[in-house]
Short mmCIF file of C-alpha atoms in Angstrom, two decimals:
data_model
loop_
_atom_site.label_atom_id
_atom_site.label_comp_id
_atom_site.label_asym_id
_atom_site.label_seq_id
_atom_site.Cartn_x
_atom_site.Cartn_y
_atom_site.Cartn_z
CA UNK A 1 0.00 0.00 0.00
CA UNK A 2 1.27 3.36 -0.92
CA UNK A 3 1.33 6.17 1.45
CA UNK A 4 -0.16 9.56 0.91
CA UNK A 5 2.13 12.63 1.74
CA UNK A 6 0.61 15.14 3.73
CA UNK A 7 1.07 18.46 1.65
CA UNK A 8 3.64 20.00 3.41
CA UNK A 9 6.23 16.88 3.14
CA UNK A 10 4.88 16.63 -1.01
CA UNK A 11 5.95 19.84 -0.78
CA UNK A 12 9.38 19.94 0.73
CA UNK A 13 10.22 17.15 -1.83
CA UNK A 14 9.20 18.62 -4.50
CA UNK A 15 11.24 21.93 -4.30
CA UNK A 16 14.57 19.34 -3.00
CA UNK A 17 13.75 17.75 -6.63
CA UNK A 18 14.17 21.44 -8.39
CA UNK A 19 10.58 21.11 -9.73
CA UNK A 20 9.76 24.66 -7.07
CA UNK A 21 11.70 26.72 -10.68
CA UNK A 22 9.49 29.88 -10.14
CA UNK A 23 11.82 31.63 -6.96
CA UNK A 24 12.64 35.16 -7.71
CA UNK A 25 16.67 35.03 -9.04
CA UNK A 26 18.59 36.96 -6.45
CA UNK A 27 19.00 40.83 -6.50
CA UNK A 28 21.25 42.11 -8.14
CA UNK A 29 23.84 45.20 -8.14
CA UNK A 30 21.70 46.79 -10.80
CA UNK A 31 18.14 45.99 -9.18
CA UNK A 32 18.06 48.60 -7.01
CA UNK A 33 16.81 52.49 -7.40
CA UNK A 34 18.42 54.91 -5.00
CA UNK A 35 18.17 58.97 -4.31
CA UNK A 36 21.72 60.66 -4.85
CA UNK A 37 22.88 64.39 -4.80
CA UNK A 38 24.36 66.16 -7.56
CA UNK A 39 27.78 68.42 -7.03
CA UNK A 40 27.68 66.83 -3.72
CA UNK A 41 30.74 68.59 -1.98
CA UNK A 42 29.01 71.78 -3.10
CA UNK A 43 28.83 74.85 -0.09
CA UNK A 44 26.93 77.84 -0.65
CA UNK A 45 28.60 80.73 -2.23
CA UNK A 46 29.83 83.68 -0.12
CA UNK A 47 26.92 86.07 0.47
CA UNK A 48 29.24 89.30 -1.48
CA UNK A 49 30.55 86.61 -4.04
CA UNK A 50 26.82 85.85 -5.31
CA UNK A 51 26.02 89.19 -4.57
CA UNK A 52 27.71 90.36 -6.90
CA UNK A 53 27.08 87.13 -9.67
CA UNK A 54 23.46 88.31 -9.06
CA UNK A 55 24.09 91.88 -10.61
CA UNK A 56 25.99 90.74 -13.98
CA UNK A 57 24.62 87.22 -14.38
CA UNK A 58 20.88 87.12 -12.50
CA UNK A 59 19.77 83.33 -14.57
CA UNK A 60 23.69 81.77 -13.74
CA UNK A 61 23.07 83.03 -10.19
CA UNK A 62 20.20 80.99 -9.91
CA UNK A 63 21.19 78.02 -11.14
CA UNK A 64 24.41 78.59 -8.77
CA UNK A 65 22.65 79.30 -5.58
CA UNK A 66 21.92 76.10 -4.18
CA UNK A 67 24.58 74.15 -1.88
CA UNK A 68 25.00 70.78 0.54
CA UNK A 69 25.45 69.26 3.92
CA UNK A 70 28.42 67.44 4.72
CA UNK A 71 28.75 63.82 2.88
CA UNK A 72 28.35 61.92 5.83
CA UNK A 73 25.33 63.39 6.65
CA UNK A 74 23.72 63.29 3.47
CA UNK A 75 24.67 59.23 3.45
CA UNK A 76 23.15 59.14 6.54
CA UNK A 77 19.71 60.89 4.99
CA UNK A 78 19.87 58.23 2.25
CA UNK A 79 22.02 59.21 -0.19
CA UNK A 80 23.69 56.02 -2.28
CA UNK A 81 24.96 58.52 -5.13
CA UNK A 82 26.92 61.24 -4.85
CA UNK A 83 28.83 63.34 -7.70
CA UNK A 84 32.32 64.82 -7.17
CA UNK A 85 34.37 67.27 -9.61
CA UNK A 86 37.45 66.88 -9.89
CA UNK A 87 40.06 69.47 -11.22
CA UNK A 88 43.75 68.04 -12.12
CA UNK A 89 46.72 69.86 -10.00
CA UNK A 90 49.65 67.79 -9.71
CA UNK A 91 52.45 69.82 -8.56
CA UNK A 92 49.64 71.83 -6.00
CA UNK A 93 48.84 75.48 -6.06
CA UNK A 94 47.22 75.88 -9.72
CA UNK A 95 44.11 77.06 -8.22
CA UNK A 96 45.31 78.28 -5.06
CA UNK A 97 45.66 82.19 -6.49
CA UNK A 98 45.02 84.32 -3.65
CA UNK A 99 43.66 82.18 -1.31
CA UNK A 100 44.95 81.44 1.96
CA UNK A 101 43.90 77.69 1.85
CA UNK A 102 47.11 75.47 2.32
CA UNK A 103 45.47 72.27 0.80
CA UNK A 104 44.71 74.11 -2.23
CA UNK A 105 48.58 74.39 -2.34
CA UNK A 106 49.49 70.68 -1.87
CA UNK A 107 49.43 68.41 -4.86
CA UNK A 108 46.62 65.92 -5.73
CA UNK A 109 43.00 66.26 -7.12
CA UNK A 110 40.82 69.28 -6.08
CA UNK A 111 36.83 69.15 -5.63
CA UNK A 112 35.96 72.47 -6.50
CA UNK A 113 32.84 73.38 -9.48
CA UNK A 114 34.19 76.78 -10.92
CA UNK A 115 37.57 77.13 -9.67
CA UNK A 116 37.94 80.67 -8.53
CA UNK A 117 34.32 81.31 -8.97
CA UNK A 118 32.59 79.29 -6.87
CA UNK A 119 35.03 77.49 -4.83
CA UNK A 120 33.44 76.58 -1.65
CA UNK A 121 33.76 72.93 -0.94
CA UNK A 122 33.16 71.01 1.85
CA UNK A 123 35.92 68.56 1.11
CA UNK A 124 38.68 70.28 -1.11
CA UNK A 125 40.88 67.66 -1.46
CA UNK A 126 39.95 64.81 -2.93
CA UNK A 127 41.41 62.17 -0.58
CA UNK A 128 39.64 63.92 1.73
CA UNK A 129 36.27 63.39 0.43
CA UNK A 130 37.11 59.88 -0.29
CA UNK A 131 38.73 59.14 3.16
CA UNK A 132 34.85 60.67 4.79
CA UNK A 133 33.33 58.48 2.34
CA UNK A 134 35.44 55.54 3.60
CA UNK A 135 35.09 55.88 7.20
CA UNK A 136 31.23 56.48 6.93
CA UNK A 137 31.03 52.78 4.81
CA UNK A 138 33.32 51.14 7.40
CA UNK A 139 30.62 52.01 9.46
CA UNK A 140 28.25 50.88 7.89
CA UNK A 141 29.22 47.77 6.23
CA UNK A 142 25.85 46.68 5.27
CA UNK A 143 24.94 49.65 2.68
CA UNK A 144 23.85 49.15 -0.61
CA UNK A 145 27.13 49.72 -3.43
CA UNK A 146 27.19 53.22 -3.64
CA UNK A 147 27.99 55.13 -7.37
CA UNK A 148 30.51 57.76 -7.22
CA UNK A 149 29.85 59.98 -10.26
CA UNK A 150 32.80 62.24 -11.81
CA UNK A 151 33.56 65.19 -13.63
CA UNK A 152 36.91 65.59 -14.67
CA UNK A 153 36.39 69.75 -14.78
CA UNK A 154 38.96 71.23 -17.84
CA UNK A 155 36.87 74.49 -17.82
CA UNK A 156 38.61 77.57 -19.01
CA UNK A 157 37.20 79.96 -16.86
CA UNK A 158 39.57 82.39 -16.78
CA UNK A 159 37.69 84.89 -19.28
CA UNK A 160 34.55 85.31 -16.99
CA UNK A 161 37.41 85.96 -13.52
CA UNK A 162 37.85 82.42 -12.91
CA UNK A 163 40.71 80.01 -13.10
CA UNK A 164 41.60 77.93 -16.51
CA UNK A 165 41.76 74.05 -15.61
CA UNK A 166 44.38 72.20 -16.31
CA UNK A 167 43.55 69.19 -18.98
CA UNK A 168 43.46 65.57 -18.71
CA UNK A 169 45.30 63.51 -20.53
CA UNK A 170 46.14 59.51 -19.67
CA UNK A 171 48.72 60.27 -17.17
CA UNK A 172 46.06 62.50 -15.35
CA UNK A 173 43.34 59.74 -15.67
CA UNK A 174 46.12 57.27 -14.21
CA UNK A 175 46.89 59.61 -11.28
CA UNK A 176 43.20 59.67 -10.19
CA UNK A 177 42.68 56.10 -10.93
CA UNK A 178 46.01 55.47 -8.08
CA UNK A 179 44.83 58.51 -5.87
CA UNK A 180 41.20 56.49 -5.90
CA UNK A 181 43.13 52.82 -4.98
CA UNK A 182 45.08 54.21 -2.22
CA UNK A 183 41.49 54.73 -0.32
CA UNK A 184 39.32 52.46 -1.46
CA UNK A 185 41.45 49.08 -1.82
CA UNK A 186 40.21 46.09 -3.95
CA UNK A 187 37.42 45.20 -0.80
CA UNK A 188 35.91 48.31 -1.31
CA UNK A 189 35.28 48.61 -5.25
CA UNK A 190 33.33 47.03 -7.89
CA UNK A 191 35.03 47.60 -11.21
CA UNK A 192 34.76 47.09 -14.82
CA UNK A 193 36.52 43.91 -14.43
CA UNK A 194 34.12 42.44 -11.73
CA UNK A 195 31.51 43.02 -13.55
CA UNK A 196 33.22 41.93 -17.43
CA UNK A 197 34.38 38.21 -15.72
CA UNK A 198 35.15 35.81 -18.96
CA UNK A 199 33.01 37.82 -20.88
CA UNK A 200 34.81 38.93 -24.02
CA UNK A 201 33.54 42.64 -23.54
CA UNK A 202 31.83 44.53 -20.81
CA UNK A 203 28.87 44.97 -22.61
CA UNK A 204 28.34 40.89 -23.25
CA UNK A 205 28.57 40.95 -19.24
CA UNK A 206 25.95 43.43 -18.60
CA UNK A 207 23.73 42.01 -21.61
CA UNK A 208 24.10 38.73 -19.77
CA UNK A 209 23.10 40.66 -15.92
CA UNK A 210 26.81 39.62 -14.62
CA UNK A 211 26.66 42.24 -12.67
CA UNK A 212 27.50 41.10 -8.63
CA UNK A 213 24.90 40.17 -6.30
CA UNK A 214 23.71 42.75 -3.78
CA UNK A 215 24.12 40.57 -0.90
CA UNK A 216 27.75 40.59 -2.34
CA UNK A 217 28.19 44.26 -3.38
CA UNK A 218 26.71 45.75 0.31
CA UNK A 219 29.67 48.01 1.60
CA UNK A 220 30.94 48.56 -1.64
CA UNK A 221 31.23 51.56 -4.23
CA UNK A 222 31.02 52.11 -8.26
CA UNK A 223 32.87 55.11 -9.61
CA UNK A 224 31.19 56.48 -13.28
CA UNK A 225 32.83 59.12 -15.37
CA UNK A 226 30.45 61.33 -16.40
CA UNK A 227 32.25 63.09 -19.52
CA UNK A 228 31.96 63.54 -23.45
CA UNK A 229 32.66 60.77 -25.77
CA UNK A 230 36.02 61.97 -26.10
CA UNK A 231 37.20 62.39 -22.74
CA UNK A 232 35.74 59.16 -22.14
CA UNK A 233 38.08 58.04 -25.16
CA UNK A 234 41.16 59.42 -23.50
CA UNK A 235 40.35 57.50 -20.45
CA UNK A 236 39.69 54.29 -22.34
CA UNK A 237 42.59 54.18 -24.34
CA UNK A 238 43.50 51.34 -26.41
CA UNK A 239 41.32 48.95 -24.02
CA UNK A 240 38.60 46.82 -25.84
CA UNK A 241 36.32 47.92 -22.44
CA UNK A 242 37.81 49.09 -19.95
CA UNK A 243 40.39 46.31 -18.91
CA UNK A 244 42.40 47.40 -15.09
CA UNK A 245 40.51 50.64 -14.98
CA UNK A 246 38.64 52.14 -11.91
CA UNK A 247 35.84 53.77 -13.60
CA UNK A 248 32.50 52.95 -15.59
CA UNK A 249 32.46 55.44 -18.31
CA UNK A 250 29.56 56.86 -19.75
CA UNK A 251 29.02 55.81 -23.71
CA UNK A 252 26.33 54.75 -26.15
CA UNK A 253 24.70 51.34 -25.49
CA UNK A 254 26.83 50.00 -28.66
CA UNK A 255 30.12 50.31 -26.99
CA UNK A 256 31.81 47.87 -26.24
CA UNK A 257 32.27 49.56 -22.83
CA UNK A 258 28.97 49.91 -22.54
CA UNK A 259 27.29 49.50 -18.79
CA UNK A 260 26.52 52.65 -17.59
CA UNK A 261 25.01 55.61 -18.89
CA UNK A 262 23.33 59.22 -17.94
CA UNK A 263 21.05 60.12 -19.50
CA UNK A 264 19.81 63.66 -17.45
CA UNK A 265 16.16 64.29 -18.69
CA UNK A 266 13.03 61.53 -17.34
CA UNK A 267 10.60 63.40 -19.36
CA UNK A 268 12.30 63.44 -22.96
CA UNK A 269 14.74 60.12 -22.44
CA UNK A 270 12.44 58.22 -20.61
CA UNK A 271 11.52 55.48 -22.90
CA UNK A 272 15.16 54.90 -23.22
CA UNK A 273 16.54 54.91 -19.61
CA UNK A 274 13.35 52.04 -18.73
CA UNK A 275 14.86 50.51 -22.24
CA UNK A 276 18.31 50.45 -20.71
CA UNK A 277 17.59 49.33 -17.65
CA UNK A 278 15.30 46.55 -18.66
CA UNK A 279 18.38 45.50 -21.17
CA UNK A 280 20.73 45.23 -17.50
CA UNK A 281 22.33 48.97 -17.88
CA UNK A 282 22.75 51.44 -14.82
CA UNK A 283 21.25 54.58 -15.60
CA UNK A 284 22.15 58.26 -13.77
CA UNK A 285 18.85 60.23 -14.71
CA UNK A 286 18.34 64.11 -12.32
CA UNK A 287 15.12 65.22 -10.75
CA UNK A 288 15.88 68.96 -10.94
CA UNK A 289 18.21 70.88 -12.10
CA UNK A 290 19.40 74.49 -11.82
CA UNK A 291 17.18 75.07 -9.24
CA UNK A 292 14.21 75.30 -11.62
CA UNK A 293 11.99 73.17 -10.45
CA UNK A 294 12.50 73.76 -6.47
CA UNK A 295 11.55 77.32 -7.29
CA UNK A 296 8.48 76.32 -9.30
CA UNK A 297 7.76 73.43 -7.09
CA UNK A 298 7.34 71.39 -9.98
CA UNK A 299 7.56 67.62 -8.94
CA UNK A 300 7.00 66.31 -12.94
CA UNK A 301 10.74 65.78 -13.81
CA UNK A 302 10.86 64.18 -10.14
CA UNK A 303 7.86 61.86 -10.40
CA UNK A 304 9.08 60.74 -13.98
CA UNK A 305 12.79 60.10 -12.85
CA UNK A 306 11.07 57.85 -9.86
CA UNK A 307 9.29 56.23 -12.12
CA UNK A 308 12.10 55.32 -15.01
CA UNK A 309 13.28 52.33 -13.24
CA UNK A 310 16.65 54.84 -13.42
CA UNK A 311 19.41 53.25 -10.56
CA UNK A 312 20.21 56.47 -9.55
CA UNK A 313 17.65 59.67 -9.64
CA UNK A 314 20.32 63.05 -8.80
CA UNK A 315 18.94 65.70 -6.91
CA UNK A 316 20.26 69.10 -5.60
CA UNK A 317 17.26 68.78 -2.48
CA UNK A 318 18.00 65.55 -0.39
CA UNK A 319 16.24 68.14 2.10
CA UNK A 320 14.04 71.51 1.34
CA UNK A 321 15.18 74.71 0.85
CA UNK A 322 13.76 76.93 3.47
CA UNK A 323 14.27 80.06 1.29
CA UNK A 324 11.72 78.50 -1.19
CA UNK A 325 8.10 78.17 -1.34
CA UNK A 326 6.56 74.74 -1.75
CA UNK A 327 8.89 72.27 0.50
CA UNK A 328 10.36 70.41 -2.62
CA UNK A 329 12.52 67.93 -2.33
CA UNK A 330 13.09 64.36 -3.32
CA UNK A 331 12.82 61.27 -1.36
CA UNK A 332 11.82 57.44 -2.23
CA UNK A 333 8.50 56.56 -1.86
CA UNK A 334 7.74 56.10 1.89
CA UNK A 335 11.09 57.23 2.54
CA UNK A 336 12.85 54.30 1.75
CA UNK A 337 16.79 54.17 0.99
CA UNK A 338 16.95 51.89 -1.08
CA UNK A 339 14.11 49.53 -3.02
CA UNK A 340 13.40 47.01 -5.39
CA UNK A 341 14.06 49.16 -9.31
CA UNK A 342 10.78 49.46 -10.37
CA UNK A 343 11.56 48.48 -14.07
CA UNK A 344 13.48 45.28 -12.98
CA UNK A 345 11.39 43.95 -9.46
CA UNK A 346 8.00 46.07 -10.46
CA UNK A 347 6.65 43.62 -7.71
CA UNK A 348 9.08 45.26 -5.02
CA UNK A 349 10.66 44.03 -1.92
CA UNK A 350 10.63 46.81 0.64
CA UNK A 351 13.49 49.22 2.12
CA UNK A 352 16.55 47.29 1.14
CA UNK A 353 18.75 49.08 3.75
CA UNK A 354 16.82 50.86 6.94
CA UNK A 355 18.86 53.41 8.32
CA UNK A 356 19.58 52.55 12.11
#
């Protein structure tokens, strides 16, 4: 006589004999959506320095006149993107002019947006922004991979009272790429090469989702190079991706190098960032820029960006401006810090990292 198996055991067997096949695949690096900041390092102006932007340049004032807290505590608000610009100095003192500063005098990379414009920077040497970064993530091992988003600022600014910035070539893209490995060592970094594997090009990898686990990416960051296709080219070199490099480069989705992209408008690119990131790209898209829409309070560009399934939506109001009227800001929905992309897991999975 044959036994009947009470529906739990029938059921325990069946998933030990693989026939349970319709488990969700684990999350991955590029599953997630997450608020960041744009120009994070960014303080505000001096009062008599905008002051005075104000009475020449009234629309370039605006856009300028917005600023941010300290890194650490916009990680500890939520942020899991932040953007630095970088300008190259490496003897020290190119943009040191008249100021008193004595870090703007040593050599090594300097986060500044407009040197000798608007210079006011929470963290003005780079290793210093990257050593607060650090110590925040060793405290908080558990944090979703974090994107660190470049500019590599050549600006000639001395015509409009500024300071010209010096250009990058490869030796300048190698120094950062070194000045970025002496802080965050191989435990700390998901690279090109992580992702790439035996792939024969970085795009096969990401067409294939290779990219790392979250459960195995948690502490860890992503660094993007935000820059035209031919800075990007000088960066690349004669790699077929972007073999021992640091960065993720933003290109076209043909490249070769392709994983990562920015693509800055939700309303008009849309269609293609929930195209890319349904294909296994990360997308950078903003929720405001210029301060436009925190004066107008206009939460369309925001809602669209939330929507987009976009990895990382940019924002320059992590909190509200108190000057403004209408409280905008931008924040996950129900305040999470991190949740399930809504292109990729439309079915969700809750906060993927609740602040303590």
């Amino acid at each position: 006589m044959i036994k009947r198996l009470v529906p739990a055991t029938a059921a325990i067997l069946a998933a030990s004999n693989g026939v349970a096949r319709d488990a969700a695949p684990p999350l991955r690096l590029n599953d997630i959506a997450v608020i960041g900041t744009h120009n994070s390092y960014k303080l505000p102006m001096p009062a008599a320095t905008m002051a005075k932007l104000r009475a020449g340049a009234p629309q370039m004032a605006d856009a300028l006149d917005y600023s941010h807290r300290p890194l650490a505590e916009q990680l500890d608000a939520g942020a899991r993107q932040l953007e630095i610009d970088v300008n190259y100095d490496p003897q020290g003192g190119h943009y040191a002019a008249d100021s008193d500063d004595p870090r703007l005098k040593r050599p090594g990379f300097k986060v500044l947006h407009i040197p000798g414009i608007d210079n006011s920077s929470s963290c003005v040497l780079l290793l210093d922004c990257l050593r607060t970064i650090r110590a925040w993530s060793d405290g908080h091992p558990d944090h979703v991979p974090i994107l660190l988003m470049f500019n590599a600022k050549d600006e000639q600014n001395a015509a409009r009272g500024g300071i010209d910035a010096l250009r990058y070539d490869q030796a300048a893209y190698d120094a950062l790429d070194a000045e970025i490995r002496s802080v965050m060592g191989p435990g700390k970094l998901v690279t090109p090469d992580d992702v790439q594997g035996r792939y024969p090009t970085l795009r096969d990898a990401v067409l294939a989702n290779n990219w790392p686990t979250l459960k195995a990416s948690r502490g860890r960051f992503l660094f993007a190079l935000d820059e035209s296709p031919e800075k990007v080219a000088v960066y690349r070199g004669r790699r077929r991706s972007l073999e021992k490099r640091v960065f993720f480069i933003n290109t076209d989705e043909a490249s070769p190098a392709a994983a990562y992209l920015t693509l800055n408008d939700p309303i008009v690119d849309g269609a293609r960032i929930r195209r890319d990131v349904a294909a296994g790209y990360l997308v950078r898209t903003r929720a405001d820029a210029n301060t436009r829409e925190a004066r107008a309070n206009d939460t369309r560009p925001r809602d669209a960006a939330l929507a987009s399934g976009a990895q990382y939506v940019s924002t320059d109001y992590l909190w509200p401006d108190p000057r403004l009227e209408g409280g905008y800001r931008v924040q996950q929905p129900g305040g999470m810090v991190a949740r399930c992309n809504p292109v990729r897991r439309p079915a969700g999975c809750g906060d993927l990292e609740k602040r303590r």
